[in-house]
Short mmCIF file of N, CA and C in Angstrom, two decimals:
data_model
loop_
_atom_site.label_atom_id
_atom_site.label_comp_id
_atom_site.label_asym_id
_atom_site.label_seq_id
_atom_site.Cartn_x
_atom_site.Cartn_y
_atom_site.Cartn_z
N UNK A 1 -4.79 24.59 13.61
CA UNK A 1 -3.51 25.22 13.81
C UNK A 1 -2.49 24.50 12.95
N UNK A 2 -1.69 25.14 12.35
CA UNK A 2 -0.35 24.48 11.46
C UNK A 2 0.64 24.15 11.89
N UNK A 3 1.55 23.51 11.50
CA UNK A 3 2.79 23.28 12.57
C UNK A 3 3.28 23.97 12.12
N UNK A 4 3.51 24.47 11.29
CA UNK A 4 4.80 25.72 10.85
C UNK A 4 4.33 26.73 11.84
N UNK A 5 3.06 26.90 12.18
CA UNK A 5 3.28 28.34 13.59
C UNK A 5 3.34 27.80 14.61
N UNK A 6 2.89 26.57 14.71
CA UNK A 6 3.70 26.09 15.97
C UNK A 6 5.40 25.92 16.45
N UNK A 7 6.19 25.80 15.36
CA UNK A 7 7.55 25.93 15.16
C UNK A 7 8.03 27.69 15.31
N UNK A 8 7.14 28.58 14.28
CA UNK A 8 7.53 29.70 15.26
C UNK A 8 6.73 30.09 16.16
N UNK A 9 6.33 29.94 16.78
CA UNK A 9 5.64 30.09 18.28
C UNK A 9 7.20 29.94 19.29
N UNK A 10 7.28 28.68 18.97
CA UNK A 10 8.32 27.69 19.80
C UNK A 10 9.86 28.22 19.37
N UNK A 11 9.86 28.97 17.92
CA UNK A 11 11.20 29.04 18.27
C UNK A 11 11.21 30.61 18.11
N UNK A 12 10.38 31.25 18.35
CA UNK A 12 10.06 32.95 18.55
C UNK A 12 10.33 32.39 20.30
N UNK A 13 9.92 31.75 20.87
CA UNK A 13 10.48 31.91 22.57
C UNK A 13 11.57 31.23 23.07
N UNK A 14 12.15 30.58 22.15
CA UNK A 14 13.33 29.44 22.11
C UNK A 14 14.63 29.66 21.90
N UNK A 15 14.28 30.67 20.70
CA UNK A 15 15.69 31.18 20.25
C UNK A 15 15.97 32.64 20.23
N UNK A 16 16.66 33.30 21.14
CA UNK A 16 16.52 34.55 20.91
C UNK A 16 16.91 35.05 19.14
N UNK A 17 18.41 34.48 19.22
CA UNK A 17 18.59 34.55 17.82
C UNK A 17 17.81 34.58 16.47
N UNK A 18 16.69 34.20 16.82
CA UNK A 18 16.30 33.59 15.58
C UNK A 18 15.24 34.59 15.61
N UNK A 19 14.57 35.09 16.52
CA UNK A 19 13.78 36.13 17.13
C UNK A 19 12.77 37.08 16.05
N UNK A 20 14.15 37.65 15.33
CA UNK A 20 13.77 38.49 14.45
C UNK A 20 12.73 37.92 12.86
N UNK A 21 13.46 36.96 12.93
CA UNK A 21 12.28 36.18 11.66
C UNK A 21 11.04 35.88 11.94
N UNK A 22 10.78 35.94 13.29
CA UNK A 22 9.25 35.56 13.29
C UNK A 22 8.60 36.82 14.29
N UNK A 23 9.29 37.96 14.03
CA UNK A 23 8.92 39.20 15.18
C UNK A 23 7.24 39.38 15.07
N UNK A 24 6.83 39.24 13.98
CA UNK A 24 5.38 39.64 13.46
C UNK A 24 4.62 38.36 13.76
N UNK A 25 4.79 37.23 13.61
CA UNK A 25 4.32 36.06 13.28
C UNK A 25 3.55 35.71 14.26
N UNK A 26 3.50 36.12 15.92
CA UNK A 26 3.56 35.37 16.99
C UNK A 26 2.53 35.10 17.45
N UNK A 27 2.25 34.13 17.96
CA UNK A 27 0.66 33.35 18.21
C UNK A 27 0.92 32.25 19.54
N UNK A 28 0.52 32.98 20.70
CA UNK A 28 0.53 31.86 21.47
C UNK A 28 -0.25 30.46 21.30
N UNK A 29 0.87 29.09 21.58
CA UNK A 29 0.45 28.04 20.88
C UNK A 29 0.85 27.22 22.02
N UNK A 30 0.07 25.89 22.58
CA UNK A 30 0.82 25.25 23.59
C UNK A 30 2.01 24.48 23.22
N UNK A 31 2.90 24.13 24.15
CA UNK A 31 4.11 24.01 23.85
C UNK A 31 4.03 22.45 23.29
N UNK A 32 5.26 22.15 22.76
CA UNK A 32 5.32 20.65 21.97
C UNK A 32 5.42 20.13 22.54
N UNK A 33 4.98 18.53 22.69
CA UNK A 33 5.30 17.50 23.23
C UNK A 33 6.88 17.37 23.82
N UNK A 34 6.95 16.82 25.02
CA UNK A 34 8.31 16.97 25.47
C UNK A 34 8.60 15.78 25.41
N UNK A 35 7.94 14.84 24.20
CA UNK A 35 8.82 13.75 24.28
C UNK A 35 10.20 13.82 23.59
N UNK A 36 11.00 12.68 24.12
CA UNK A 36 12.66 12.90 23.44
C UNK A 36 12.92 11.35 23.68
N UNK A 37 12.19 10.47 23.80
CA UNK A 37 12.49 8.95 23.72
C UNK A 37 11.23 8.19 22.97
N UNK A 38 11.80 8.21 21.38
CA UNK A 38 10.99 7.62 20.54
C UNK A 38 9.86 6.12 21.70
N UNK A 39 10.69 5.56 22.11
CA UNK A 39 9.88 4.32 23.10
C UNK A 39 8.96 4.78 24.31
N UNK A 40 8.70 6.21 24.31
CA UNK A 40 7.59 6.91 25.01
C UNK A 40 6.48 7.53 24.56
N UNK A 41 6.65 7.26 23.04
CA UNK A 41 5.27 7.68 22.19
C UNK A 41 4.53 6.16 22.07
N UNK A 42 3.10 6.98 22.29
CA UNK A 42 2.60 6.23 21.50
C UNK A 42 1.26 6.19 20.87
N UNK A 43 1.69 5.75 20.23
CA UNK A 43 0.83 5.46 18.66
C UNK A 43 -0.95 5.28 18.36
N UNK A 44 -1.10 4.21 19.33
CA UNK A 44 -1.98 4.24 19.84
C UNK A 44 -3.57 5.26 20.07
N UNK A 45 -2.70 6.09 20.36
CA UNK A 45 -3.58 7.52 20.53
C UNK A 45 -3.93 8.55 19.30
N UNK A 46 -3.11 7.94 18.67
CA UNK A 46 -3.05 9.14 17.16
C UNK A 46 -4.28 8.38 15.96
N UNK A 47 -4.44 9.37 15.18
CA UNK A 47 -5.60 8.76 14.38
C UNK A 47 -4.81 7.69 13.10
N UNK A 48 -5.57 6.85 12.55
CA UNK A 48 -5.38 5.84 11.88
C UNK A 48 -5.02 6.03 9.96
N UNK A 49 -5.63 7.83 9.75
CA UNK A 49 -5.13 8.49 8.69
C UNK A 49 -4.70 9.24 8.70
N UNK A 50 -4.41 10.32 7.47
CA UNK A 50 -3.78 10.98 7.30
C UNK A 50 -4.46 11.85 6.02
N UNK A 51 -4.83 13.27 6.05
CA UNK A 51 -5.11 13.60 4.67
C UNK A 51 -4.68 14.88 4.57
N UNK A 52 -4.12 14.94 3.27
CA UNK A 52 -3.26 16.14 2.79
C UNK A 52 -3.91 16.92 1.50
N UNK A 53 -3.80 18.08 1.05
CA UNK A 53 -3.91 18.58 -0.02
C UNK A 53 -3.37 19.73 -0.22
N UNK A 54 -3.00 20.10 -1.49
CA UNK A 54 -1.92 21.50 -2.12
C UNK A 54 -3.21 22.40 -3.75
N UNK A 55 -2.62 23.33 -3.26
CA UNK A 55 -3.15 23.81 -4.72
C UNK A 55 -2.76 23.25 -5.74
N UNK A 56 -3.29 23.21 -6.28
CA UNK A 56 -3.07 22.30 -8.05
C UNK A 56 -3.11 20.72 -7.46
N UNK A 57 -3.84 20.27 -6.66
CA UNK A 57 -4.34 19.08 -6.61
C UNK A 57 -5.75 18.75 -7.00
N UNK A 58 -5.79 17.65 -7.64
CA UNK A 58 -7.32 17.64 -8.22
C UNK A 58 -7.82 17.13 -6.92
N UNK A 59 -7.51 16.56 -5.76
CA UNK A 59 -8.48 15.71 -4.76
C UNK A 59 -7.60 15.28 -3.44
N UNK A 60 -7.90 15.00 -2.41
CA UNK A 60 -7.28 15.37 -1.36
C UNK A 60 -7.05 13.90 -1.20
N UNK A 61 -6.37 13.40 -0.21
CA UNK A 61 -5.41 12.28 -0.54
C UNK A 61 -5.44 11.64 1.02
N UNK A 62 -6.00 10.49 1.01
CA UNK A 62 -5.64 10.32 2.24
C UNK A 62 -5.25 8.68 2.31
N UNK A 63 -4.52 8.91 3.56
CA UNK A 63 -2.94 7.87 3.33
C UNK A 63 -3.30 6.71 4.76
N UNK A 64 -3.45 5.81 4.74
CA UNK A 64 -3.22 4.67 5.72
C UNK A 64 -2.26 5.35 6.64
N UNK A 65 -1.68 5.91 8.06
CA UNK A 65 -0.80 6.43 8.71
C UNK A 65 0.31 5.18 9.07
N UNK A 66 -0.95 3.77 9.13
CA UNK A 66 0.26 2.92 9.45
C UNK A 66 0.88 2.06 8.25
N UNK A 67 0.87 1.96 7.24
CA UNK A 67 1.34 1.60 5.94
C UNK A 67 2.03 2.89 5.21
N UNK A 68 1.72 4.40 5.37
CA UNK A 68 1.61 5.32 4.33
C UNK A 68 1.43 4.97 2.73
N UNK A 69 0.46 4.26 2.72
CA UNK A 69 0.05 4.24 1.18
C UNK A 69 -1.58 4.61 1.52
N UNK A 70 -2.25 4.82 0.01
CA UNK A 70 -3.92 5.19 -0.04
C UNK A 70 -4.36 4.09 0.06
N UNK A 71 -5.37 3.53 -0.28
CA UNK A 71 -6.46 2.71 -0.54
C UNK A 71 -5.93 1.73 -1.97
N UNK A 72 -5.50 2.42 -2.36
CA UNK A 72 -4.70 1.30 -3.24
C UNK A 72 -3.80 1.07 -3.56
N UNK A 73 -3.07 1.01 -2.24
CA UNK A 73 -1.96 0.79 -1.97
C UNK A 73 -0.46 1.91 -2.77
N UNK A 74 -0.86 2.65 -3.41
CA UNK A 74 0.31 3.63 -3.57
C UNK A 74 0.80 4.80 -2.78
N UNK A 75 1.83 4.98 -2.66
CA UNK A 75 2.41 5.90 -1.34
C UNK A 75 2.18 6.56 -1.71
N UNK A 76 2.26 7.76 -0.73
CA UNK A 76 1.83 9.33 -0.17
C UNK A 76 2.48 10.29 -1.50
N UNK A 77 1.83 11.04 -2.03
CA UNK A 77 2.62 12.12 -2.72
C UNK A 77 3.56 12.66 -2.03
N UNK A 78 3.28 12.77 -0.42
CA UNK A 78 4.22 13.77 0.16
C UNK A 78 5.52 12.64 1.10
N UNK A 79 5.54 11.52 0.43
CA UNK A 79 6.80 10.33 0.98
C UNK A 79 7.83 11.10 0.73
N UNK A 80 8.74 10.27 0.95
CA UNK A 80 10.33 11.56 0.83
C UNK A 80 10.81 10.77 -0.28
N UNK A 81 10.26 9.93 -0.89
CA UNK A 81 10.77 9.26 -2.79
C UNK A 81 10.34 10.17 -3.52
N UNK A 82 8.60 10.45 -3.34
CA UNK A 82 7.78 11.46 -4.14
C UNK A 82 8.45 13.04 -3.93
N UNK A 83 8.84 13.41 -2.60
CA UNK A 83 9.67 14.98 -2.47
C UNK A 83 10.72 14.82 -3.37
N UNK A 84 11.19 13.75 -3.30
CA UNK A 84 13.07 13.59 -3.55
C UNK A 84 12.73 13.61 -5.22
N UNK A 85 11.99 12.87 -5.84
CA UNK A 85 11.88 12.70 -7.30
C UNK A 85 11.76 14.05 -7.73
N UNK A 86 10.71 14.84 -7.15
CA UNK A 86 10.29 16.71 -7.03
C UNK A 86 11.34 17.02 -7.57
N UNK A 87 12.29 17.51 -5.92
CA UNK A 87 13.33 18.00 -5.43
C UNK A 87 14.70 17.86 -7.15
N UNK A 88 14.62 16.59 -7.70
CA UNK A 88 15.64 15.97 -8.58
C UNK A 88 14.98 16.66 -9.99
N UNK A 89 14.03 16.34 -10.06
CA UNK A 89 13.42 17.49 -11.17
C UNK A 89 13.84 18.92 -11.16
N UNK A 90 13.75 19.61 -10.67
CA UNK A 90 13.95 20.98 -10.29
C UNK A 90 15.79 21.25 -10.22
N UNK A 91 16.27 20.26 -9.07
CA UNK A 91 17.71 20.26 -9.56
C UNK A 91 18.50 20.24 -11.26
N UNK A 92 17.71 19.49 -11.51
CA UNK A 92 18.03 19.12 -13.18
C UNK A 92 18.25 20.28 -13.89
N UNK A 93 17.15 21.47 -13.52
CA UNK A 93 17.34 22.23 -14.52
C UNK A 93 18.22 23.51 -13.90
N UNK A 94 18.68 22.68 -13.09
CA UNK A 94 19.96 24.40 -12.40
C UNK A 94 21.10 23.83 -13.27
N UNK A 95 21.54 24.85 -13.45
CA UNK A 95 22.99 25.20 -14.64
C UNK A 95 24.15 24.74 -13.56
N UNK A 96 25.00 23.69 -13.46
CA UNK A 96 25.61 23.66 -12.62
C UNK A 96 26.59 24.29 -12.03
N UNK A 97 26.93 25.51 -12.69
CA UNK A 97 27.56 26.30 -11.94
C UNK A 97 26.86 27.13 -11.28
N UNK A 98 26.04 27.06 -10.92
CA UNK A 98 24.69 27.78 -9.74
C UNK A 98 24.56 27.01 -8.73
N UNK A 99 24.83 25.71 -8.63
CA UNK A 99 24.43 24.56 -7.56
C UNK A 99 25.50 25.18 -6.21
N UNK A 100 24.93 25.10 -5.24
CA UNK A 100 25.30 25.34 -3.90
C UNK A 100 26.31 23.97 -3.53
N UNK A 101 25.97 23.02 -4.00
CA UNK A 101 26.51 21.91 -3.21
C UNK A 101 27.63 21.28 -4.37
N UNK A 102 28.25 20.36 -4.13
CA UNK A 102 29.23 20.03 -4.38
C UNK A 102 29.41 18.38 -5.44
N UNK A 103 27.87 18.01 -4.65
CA UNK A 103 27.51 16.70 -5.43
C UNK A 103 26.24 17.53 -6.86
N UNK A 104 27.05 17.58 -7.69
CA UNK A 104 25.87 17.39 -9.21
C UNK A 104 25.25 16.83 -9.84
N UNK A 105 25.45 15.74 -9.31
CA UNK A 105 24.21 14.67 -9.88
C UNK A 105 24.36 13.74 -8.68
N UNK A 106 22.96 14.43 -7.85
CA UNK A 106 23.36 13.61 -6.35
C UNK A 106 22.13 12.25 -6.87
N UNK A 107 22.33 10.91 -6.20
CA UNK A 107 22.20 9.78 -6.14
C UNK A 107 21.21 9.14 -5.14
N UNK A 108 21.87 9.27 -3.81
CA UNK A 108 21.16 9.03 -2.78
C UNK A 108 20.64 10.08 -2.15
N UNK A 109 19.43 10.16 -1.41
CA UNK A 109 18.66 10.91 -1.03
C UNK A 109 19.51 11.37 0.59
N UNK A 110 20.08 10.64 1.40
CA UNK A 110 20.39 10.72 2.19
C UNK A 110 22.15 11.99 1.93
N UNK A 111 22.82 11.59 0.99
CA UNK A 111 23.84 12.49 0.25
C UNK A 111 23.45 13.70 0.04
N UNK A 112 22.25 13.95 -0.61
CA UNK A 112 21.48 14.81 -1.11
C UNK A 112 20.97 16.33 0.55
N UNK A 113 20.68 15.55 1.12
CA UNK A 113 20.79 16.01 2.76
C UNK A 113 22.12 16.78 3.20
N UNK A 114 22.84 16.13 3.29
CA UNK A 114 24.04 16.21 3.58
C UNK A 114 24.64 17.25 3.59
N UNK A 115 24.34 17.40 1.24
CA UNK A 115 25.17 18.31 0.52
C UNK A 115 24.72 19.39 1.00
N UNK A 116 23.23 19.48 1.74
CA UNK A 116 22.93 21.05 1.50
C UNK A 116 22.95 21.60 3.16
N UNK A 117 24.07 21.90 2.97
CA UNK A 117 24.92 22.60 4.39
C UNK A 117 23.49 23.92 4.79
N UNK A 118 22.81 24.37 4.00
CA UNK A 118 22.12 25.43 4.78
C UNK A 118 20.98 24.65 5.77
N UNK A 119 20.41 23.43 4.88
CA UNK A 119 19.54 23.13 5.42
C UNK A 119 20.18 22.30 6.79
N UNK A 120 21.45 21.52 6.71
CA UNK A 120 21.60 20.83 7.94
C UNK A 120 21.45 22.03 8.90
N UNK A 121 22.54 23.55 8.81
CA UNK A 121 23.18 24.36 10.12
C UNK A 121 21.67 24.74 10.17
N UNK A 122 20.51 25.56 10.11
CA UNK A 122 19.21 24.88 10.10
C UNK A 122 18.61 24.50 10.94
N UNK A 123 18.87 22.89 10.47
CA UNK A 123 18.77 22.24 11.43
C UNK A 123 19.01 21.71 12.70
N UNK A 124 20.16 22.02 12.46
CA UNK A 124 21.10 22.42 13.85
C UNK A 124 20.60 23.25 14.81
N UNK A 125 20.10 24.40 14.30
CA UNK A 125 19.63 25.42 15.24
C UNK A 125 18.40 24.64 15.65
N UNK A 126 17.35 24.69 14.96
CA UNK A 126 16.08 23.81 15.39
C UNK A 126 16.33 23.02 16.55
N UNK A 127 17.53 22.61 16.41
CA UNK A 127 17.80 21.06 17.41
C UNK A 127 17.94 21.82 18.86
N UNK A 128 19.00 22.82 18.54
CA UNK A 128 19.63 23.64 19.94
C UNK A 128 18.21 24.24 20.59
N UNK A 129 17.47 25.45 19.74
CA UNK A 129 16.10 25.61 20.03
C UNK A 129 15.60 24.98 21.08
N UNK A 130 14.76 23.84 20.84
CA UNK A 130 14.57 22.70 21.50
C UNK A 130 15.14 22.63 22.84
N UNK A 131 16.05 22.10 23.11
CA UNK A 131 17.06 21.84 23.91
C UNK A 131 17.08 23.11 24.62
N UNK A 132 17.11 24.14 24.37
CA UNK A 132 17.63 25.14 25.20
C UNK A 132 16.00 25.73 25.80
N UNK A 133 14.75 25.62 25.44
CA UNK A 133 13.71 25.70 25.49
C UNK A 133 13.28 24.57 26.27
N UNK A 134 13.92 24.03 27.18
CA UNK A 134 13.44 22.14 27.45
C UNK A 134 12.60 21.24 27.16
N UNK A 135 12.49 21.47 25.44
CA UNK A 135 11.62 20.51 25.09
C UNK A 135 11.63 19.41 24.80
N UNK A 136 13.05 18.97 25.19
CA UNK A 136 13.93 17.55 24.90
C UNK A 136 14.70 17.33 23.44
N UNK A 137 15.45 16.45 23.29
CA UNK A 137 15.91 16.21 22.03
C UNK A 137 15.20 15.80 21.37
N UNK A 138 15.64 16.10 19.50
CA UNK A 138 14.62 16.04 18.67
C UNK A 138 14.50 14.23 18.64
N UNK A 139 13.74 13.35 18.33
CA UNK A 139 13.85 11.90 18.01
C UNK A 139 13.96 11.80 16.44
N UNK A 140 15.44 11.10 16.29
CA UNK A 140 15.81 11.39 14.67
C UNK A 140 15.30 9.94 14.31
N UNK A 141 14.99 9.70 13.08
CA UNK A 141 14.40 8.12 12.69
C UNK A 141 15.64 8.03 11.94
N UNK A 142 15.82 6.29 12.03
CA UNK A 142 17.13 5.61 11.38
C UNK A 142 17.22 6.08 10.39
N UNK A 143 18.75 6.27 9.77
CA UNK A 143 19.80 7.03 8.44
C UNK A 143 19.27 5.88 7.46
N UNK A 144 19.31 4.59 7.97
CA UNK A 144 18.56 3.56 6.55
C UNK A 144 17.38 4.11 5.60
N UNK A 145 16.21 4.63 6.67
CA UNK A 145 14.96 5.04 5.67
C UNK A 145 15.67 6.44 4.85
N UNK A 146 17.01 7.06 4.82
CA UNK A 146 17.00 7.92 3.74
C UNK A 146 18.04 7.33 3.01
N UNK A 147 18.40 5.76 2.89
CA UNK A 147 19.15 5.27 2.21
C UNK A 147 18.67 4.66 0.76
N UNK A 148 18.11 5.47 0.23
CA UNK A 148 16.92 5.20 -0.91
C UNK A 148 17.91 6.05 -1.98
N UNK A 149 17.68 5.31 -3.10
CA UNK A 149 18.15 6.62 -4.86
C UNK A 149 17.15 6.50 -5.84
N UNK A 150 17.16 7.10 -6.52
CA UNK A 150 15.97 6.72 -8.07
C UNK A 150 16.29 5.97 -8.98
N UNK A 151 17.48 5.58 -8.65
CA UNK A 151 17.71 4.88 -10.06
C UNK A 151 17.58 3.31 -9.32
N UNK A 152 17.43 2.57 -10.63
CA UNK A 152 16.99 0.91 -10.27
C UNK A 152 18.32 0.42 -10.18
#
């Protein structure tokens, strides 16, 4: 099962609003963990890797869960340095009078968040979802780990 149908599963019964985007989609799925106090997970129970793969990958990738690096020691393609480097590529080549956001040559990854108002309100909803569905609040990880930029 994927988590993306688990998200609309959860927010096809969560959100009326949102309802219509996933009218077709729907797949009963058991409901998410109702944790909402990071210090009530635990870790313990979860497996010790991690393996990912995309089309146009030559080989599937699997990551230490508690380090996130491979076997020799280099991080995850899918880290949020490796998205963000992506993400900065692709920005590069928008004409800046097309850019949605306001920062044009964004810096920090965490700024970069920020700027893009669709994805926070979004997120916002996701959050309410949740909450209004009693599945507890989302557990956000510290603003430091997106206090990262590319440049040295």
């Amino acid at each position: 099962m994927s988590v993306a149908t688990s998200e609309q599963s959860v927010l096809h019964l969560a959100a009326p609003s949102l309802e219509r985007m996933w009218a077709s989609h729907y797949l009963p799925v058991p409901s998410v963990s109702g944790i909402s106090n990071a210090e009530a997970r635990q870790p313990g129970k979860a497996p010790n890797f991690s393996v990912n793969w995309t089309v146009g990958d030559s080989a599937i990738e699997v990551i230490n869960a508690t380090t996130g690096k491979d076997e020799l020691g280099r991080a995850s393609r899918l880290c949020k340095h490796a998205l963000y480097c992506r993400w900065m590529r692709v920005h590069g080549k928008v004409p800046s009078h097309l850019l949605r956001s306001k920062i044009t040559k964004p810096n920090v990854y965490h700024e970069s968040k920020l700027a893009a108002k669709e994805y926070q309100a979004a997120k916002a909803r996701l959050f309410t979802a949740f909450i209004k569905a009693g599945l507890g609040a989302w557990v956000e990880k510290p603003t430091e780990q997106d206090q990262f930029s590319l440049t040295p």
